[in-house]
Coordinates of C-alpha atoms in Angstrom, one line a residue:
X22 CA 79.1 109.5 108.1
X23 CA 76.8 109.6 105.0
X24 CA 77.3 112.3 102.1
X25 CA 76.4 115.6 102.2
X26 CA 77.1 118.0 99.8
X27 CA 76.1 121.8 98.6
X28 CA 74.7 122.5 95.1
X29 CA 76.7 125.7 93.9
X30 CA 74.9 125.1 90.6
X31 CA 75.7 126.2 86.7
X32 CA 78.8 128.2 86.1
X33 CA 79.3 128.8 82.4
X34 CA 81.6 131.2 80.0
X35 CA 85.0 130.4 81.7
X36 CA 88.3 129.8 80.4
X37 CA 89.0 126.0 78.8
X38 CA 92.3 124.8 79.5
X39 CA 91.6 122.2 76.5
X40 CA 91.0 124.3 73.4
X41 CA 92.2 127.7 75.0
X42 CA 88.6 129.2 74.8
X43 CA 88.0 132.3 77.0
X44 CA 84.6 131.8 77.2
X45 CA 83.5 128.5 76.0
X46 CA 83.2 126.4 79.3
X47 CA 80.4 125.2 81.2
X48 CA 80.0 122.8 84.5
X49 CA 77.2 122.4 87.2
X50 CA 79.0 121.4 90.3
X51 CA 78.6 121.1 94.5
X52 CA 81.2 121.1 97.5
X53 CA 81.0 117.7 99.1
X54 CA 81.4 118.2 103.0
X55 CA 81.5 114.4 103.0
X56 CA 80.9 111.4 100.5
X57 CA 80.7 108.3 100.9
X58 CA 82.2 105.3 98.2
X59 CA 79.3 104.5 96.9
X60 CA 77.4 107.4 96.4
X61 CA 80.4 108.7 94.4
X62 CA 80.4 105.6 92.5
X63 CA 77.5 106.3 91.3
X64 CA 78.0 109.7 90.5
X65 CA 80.9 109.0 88.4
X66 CA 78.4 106.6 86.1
X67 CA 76.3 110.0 85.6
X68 CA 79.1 111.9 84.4
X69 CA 80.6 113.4 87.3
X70 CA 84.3 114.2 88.6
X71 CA 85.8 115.3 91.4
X72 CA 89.0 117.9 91.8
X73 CA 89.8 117.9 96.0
X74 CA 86.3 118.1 97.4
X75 CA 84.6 119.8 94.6
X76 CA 82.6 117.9 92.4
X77 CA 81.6 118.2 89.1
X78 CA 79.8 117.7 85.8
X79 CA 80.3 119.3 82.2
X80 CA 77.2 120.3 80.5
X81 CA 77.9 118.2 77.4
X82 CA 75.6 119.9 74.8
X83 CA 76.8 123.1 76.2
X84 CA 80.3 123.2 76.7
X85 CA 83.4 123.9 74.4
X86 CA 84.8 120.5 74.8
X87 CA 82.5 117.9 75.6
X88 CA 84.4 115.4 78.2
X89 CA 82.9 112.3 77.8
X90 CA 83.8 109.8 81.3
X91 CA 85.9 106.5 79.9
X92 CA 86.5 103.7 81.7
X93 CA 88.8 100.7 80.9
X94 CA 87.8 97.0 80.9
X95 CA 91.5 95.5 82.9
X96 CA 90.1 92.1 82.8
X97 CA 90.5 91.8 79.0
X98 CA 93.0 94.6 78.5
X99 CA 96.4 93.1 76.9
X100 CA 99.2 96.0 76.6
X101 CA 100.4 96.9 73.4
X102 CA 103.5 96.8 71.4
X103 CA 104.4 100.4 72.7
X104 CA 103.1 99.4 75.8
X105 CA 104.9 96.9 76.1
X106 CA 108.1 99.0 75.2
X107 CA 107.6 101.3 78.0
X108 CA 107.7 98.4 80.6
X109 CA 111.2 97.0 79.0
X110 CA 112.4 100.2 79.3
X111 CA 111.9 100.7 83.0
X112 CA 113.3 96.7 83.4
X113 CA 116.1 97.9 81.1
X114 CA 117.0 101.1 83.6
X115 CA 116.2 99.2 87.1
X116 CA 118.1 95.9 85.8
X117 CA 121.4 97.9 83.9
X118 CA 121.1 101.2 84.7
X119 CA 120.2 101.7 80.9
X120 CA 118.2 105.4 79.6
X121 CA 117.1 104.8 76.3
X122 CA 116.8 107.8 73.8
X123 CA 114.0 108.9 72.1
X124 CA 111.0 110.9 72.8
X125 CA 109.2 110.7 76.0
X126 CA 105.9 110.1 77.1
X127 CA 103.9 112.3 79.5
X128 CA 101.6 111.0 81.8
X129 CA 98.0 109.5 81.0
X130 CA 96.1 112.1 83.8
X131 CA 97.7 115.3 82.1
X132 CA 96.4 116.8 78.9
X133 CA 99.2 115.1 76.9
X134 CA 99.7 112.5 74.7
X135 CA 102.2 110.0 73.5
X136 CA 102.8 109.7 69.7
X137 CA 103.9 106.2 70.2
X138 CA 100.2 105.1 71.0
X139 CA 98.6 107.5 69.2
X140 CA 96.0 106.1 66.4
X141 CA 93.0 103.9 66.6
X142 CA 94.6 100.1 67.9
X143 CA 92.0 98.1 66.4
X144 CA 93.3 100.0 63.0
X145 CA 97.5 99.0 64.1
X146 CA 96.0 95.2 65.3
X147 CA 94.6 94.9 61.6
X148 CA 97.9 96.4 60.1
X149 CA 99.9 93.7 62.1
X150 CA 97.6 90.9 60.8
X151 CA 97.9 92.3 57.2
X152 CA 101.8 92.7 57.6
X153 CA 101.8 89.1 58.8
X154 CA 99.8 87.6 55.6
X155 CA 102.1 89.8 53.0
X156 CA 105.1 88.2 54.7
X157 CA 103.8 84.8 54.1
X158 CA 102.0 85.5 50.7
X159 CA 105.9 86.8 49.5
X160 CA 107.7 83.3 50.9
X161 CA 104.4 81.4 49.2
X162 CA 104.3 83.2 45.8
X163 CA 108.2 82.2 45.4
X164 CA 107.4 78.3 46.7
X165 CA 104.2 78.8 44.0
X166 CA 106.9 80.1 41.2
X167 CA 109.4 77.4 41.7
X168 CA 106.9 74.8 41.6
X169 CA 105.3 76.3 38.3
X170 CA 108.5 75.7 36.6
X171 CA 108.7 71.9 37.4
X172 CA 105.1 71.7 36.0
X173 CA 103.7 71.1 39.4
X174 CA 100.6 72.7 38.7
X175 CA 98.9 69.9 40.9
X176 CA 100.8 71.1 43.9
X177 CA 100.6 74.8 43.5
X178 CA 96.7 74.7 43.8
X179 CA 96.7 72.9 46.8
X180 CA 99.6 75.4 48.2
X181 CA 96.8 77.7 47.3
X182 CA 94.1 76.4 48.8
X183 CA 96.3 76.2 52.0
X184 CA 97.8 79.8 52.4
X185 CA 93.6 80.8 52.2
X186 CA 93.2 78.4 55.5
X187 CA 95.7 80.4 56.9
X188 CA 94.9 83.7 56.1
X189 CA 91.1 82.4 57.8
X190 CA 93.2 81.6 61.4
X191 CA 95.1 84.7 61.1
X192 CA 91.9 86.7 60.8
X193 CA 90.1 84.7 63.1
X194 CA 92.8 84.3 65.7
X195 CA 92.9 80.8 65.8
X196 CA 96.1 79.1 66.4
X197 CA 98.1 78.8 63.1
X198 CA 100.5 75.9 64.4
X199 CA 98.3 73.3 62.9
X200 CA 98.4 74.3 59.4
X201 CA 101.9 73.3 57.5
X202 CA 102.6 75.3 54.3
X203 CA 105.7 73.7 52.1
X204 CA 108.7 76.4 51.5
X205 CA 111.2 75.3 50.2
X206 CA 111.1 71.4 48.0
X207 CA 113.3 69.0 50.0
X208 CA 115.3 66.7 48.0
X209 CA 113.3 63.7 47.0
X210 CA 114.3 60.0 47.2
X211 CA 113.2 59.1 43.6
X212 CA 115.3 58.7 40.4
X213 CA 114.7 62.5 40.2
X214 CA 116.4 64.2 43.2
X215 CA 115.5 67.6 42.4
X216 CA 111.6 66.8 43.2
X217 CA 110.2 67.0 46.2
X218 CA 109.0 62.9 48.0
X219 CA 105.5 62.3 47.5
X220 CA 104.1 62.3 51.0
X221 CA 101.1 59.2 52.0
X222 CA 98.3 61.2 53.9
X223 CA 98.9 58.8 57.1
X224 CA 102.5 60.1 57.3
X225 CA 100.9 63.9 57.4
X226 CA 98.4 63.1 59.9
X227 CA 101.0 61.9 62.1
X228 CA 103.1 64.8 61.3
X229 CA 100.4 67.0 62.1
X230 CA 100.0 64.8 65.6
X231 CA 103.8 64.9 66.1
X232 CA 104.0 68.7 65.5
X233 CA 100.6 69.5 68.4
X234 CA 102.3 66.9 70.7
X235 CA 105.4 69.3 70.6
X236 CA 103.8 72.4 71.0
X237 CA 102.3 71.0 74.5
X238 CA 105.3 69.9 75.2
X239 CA 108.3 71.2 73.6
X240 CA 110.9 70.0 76.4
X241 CA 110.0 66.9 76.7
X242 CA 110.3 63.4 74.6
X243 CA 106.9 62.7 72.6
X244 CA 105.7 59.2 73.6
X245 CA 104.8 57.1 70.6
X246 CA 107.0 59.0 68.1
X247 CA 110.9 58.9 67.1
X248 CA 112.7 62.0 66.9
X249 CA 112.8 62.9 63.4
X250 CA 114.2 66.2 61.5
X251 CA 111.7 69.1 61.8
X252 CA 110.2 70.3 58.3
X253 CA 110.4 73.7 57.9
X254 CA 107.3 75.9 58.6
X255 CA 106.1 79.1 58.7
X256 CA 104.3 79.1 62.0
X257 CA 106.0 76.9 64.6
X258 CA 108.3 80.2 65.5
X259 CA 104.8 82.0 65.9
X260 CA 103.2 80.0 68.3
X261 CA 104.7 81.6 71.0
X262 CA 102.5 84.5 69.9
X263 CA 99.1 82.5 70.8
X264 CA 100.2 83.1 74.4
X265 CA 101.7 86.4 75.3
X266 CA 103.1 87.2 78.9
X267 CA 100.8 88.8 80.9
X268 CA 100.7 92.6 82.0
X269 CA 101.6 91.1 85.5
X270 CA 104.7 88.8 83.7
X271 CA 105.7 92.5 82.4
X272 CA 105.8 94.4 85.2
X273 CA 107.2 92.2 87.6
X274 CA 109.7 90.2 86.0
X275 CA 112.5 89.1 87.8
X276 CA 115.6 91.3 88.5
X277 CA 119.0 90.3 88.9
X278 CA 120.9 90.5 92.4
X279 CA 123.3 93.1 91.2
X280 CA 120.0 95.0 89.9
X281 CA 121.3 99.0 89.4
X282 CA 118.4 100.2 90.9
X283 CA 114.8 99.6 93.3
X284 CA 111.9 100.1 92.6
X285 CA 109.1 99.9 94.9
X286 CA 105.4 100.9 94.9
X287 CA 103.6 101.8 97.9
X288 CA 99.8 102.6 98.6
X289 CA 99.2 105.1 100.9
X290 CA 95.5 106.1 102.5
X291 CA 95.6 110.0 102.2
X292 CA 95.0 111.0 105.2
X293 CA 97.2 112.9 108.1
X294 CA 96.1 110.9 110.4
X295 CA 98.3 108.1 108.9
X296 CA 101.9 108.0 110.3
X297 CA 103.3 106.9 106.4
X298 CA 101.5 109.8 104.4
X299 CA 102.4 112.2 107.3
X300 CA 106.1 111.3 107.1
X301 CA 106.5 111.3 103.3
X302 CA 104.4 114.7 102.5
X303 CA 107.4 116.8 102.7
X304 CA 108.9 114.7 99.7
X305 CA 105.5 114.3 98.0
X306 CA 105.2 117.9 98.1
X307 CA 108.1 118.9 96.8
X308 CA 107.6 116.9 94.0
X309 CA 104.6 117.9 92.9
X310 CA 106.0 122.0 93.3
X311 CA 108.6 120.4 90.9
X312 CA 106.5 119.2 88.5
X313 CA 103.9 121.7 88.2
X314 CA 106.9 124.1 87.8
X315 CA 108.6 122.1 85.0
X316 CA 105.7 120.5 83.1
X317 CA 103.0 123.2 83.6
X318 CA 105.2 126.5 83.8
X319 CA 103.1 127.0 87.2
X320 CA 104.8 130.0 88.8
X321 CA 105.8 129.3 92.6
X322 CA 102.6 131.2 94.4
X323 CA 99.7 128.9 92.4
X324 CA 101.8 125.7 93.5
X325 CA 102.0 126.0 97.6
X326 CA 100.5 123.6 100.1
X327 CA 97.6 124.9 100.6
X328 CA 96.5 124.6 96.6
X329 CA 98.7 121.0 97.2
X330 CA 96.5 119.7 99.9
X331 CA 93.1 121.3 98.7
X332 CA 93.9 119.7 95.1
X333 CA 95.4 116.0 96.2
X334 CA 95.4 115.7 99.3
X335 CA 92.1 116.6 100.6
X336 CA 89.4 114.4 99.8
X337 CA 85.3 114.2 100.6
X338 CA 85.7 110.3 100.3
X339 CA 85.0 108.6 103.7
X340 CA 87.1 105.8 104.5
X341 CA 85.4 102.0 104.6
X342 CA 87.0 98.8 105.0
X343 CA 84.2 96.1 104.7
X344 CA 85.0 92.3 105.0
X345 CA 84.0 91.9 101.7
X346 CA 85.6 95.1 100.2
X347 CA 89.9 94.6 99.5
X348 CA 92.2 94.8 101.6
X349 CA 93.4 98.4 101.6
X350 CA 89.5 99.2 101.8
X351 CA 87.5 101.8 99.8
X352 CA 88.9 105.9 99.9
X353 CA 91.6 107.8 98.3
X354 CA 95.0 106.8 98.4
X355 CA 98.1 107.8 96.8
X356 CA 100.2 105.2 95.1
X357 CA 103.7 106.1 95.9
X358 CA 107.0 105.4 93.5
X359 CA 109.9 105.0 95.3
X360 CA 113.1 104.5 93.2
X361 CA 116.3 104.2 95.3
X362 CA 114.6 105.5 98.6
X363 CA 113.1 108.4 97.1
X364 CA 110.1 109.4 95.7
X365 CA 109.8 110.1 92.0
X366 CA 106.2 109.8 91.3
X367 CA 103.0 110.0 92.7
X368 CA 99.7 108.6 91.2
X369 CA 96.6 109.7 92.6
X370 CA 93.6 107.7 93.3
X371 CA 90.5 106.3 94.5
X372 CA 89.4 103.4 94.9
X373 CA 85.7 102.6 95.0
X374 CA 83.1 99.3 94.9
X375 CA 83.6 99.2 91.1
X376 CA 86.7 100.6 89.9
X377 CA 89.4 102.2 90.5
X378 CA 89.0 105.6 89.2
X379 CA 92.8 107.7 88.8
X380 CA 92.4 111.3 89.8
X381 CA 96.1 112.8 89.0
X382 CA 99.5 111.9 88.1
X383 CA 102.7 113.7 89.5
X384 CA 106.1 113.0 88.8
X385 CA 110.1 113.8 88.7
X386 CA 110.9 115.4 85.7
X387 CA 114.3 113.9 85.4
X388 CA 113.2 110.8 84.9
X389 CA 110.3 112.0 82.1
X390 CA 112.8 109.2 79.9
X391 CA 111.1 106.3 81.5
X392 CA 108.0 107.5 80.7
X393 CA 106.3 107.0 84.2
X394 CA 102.8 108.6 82.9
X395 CA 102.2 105.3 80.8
X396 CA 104.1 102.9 83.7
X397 CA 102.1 104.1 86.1
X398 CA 98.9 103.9 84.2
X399 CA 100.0 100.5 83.4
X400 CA 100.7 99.3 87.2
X401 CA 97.1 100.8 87.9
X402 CA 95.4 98.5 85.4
X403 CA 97.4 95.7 87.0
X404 CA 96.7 96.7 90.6
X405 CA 92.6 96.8 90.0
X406 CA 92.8 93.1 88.6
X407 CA 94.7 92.4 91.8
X408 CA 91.7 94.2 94.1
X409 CA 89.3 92.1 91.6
X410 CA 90.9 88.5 92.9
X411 CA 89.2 89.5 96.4
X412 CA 86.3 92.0 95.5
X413 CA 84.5 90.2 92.2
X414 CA 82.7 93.4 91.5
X415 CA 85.9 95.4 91.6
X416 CA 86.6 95.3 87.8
X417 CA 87.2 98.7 86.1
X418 CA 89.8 101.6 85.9
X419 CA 88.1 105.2 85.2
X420 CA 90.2 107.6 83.6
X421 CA 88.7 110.7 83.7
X422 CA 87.7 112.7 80.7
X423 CA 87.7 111.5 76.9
X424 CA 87.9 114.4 75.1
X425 CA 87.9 113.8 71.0
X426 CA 87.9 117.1 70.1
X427 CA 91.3 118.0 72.2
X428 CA 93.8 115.6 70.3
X429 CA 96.2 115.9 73.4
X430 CA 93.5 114.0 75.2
X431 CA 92.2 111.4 73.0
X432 CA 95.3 109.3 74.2
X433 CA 92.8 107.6 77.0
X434 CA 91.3 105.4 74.1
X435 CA 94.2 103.2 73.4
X436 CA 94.2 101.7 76.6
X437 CA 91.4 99.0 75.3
X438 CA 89.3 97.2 75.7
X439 CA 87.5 100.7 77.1
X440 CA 83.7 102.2 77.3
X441 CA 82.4 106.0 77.0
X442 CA 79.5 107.4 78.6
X443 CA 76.2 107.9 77.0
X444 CA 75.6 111.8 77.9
X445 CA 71.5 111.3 77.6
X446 CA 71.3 107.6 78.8
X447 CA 74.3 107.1 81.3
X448 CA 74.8 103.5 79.6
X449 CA 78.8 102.4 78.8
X450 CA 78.9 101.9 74.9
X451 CA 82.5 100.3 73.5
X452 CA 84.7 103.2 72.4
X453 CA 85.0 101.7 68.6
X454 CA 81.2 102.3 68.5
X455 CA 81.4 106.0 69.2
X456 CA 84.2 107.0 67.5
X457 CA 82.3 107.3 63.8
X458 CA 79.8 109.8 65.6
X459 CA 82.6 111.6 67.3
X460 CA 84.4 112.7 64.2
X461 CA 80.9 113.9 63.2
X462 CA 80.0 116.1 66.0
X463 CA 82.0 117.2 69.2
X464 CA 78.7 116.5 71.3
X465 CA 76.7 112.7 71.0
X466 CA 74.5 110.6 72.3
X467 CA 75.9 107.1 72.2
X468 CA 72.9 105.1 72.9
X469 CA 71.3 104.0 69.8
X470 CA 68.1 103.3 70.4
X471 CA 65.6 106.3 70.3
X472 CA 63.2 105.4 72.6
X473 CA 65.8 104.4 75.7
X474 CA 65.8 107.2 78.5
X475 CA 67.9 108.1 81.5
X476 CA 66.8 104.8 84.1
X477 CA 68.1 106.7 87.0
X478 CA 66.7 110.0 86.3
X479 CA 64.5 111.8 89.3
X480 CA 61.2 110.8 89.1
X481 CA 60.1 112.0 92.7
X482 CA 62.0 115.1 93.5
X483 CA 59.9 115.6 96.8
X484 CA 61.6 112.4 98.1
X485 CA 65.2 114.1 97.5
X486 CA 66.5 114.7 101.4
X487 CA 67.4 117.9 102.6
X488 CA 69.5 119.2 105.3
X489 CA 68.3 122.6 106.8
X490 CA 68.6 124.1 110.0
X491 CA 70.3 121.4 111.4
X492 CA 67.3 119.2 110.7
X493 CA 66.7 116.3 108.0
X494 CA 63.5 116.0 105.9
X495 CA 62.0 115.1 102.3
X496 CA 62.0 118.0 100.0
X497 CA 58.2 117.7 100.0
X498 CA 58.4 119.4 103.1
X499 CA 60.8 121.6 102.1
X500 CA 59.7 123.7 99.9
X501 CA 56.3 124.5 101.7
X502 CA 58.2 126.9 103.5
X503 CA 60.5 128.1 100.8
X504 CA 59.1 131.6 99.0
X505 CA 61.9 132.0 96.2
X506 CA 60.9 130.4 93.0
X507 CA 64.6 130.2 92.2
X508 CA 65.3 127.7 95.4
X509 CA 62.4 125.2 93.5
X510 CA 64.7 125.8 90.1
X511 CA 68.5 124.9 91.6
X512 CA 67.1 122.2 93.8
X513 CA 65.0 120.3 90.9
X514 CA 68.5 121.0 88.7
X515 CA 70.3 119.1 91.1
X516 CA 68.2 116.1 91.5
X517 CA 68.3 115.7 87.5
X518 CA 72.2 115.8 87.8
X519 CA 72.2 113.2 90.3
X520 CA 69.5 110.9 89.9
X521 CA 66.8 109.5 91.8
X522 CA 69.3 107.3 93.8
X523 CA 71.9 109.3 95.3
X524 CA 68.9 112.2 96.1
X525 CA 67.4 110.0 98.6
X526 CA 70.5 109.1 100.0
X527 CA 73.0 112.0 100.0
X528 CA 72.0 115.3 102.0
X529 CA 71.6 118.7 100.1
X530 CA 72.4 121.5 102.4
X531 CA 70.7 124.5 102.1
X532 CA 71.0 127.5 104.2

């Protein structure tokens, strides 16, 4: 079944649940009957969201707080240190049984954010580099000041010269195993024992060798070279560094037998037709009326099934499972967290021919310690570069909204590398690139160049399809029998909104 969908059309001067504005909001949106992957794709890359079947875009100049669409690049996203934390702490708790203390994260799909990765990471990488240089200009400057007083002047300009090729590999990221700085003076051979030996260039190039043959293989015996005592160095200890685990190595490290608890992740197609969601929605449920209740104060009567299933569980999304698509298929899903036979969280999602966009997070609040907001969207990075082994094109997570004017929700941009929106052009600009303007203004146009304008924008509107009176036909042909000159204004307002594309191929139902 193609898409079909009902313009509903601008609603503006509503309550903002971001800044707390009566009056500030504003949206044009539609009811989606039905949707198919693609057309929604492509929606999403002009700025629009859905919440259950209703689908919707902020008017960016307009609006209070301007919610930019973000997407992550999982390909060449490498978790963080307080990333990094999170998934020891859940290895820690399933392994030992172990709750670590401290403050706890909520989760990435709420309007929350976590202190712990809060900041700009490309301003925390450069602060790790920096730390890193200060540790080894300290252990330098006191080789440099115990050389001076021998006199070896000589020496302490080549040390020099040195510590700046290493400080050029840190910055540039280069492998620093290659480059030996001298500590601490061994005790030489000569008459004077308190001088370091002097050292014949061969003998350092095949130190140098030596030292690169070890690092490729640090088990084994090094063909061509006797086993000799290891000069101290500065980097050797950090070469580990030039190859981190991977977010996969993180997540699913091994567990032992006697393991305290299971964890176990399940995807299931959301639908009631399936036996597994239809057996588990009673848990499900109750969850989420847990949740709401706890996280969101919700009272009982605004968190029932009905609101439940019109909010999560009911979805426009047709189901497709192409041979060339994964193999799960295209629709929404929910990706279930059992701990222990039990459910304790539910992420929301759907997955489409480019990305895998996350729609909503719920979860147990007794276990808010293992902060399952930043797991989860952790294990959904993970899972799209899984989908992208089998579908190539398949090779972005969408997270919603950026909003840099809420602080609660500028936590989305530390999950790097990631792109924003261009409001005017609907191109994806890095996130570092727009964060300048953004402190500027709440509302920008990312796109740099003046002259570039919206590619996908309607340029035939009487080619836009209609569905009337149970009857398809161009829009051309439409309006010839239409009399109100505010039908001609809604209609043309919707084929802006959605582009030239998905108005030839989705139906707009008019009555």
């Amino acid at each position: 079944m193609g898409s079909v969908v009902e313009y509903k059309g601008l609603k503006a001067g509503y309550h903002c649940g971001y800044c707390d504005s009566k009056e500030g909001k504003a949206s044009c949106g539609m009811w989606a009957h039905s949707m198919t992957v693609q057309d929604y794709q492509d929606l999403i890359d002009r700025g629009w969201r859905r919440s259950g079947k209703y689908v919707y875009k902020p008017v960016m100049n307009q609006t209070c707080c301007p919610q930019y669409t973000i997407r992550c690049r999982p390909l060449q996203f490498q978790p963080s240190k307080s990333h990094k934390k999170v998934l020891k702490k859940m290895l820690k708790f399933l392994a030992k049984g172990e709750i670590s203390k401290g403050n706890c994260e909520d989760e990435p799909m709420d309007s929350t954010m976590d202190d712990a990765v809060a900041g700009d990471f490309a301003l925390i990488n450069k602060l790790d580099i920096q730390c890193d240089l200060k540790t080894l200009s300290d252990d330098l400057k006191e080789s440099f000041e115990s050389e001076k007083k021998k006199g070896k002047k000589k020496e302490e300009s080549n040390e020099l010269i040195q510590s700046q090729d290493v400080e050029e590999k840190l910055g540039s990221g280069e492998p620093s195993h290659s480059v030996k700085v001298h500590m601490v003076p061994k005790p030489g051979k000569g008459a004077d024992l308190s001088k370091p030996p002097c050292r014949k260039a061969k003998e350092i190039r095949k130190e140098r060798k030596r030292l690169k043959l070890m690092q490729q293989n640090p088990a084994g015996e090094l063909e061509g070279f006797q086993a000799q005592s290891q000069p101290p160095s500065l980097f050797l200890p950090k070469a580990k560094s030039n190859q981190p685990k991977s977010l996969e190595d993180l997540i699913l490290e091994s567990l032992p037998e006697d393991a305290s608890h299971k964890l176990e992740v399940r995807l299931v197609p959301v639908s009631f037709e399936d036996p597994e969601f239809k057996s588990s929605f009673s848990q499900s449920f109750s969850l989420y009326v847990k949740y709401q209740m706890a996280i969101h104060q919700d009272p009982p009567d605004e968190c029932g099934k009905t609101e439940f299933t019109r909010f999560l569980c009911s979805s426009p999304l047709e189901a497709e499972n192409p041979p060339n698509g994964p193999d799960c298929g295209y629709g929404s899903f929910h990706q279930q967290y059992w701990l222990d036979g039990k459910i304790i969280a539910v992420g929301v999602i759907d997955i489409l021919p480019h990305c895998v966009s996350s729609v909503y997070l719920y979860y147990d609040p007794d276990y808010s310690f293992l902060s399952l907001g930043i797991y989860s969207a952790l294990r959904e990075i993970a899972f799209t570069r899984q989908l992208h082994e089998k579908t190539s094109q398949l090779s972005y997570y969408y997270m919603g909204f950026y909003i840099h004017s809420c602080p609660k929700m500028k936590y989305k941009g530390q999950y790097r590398p990631s792109d924003l929106l261009c409001p005017e052009t609907y191109v994806w600009v890095p996130i570092e690139q727009c964060l300048p303007s953004l402190e500027n203004s709440k509302y920008c146009r990312f796109n740099q160049d003046p002259e570039a304008v919206d590619e996908g924008r309607c340029k035939e509107p009487d080619r836009l399809q209609v569905f009337h009176k149970k009857a398809i036909m161009p829009y051309g042909v439409y309006k010839k029998h239409q009399k109100d000159p505010s039908e001609e204004a809604s209609v043309l307002q919707y084929a802006s909104l959605v582009g030239q594309t998905c108005s030839e191929r989705m139906l707009l139902f008019r009555n």
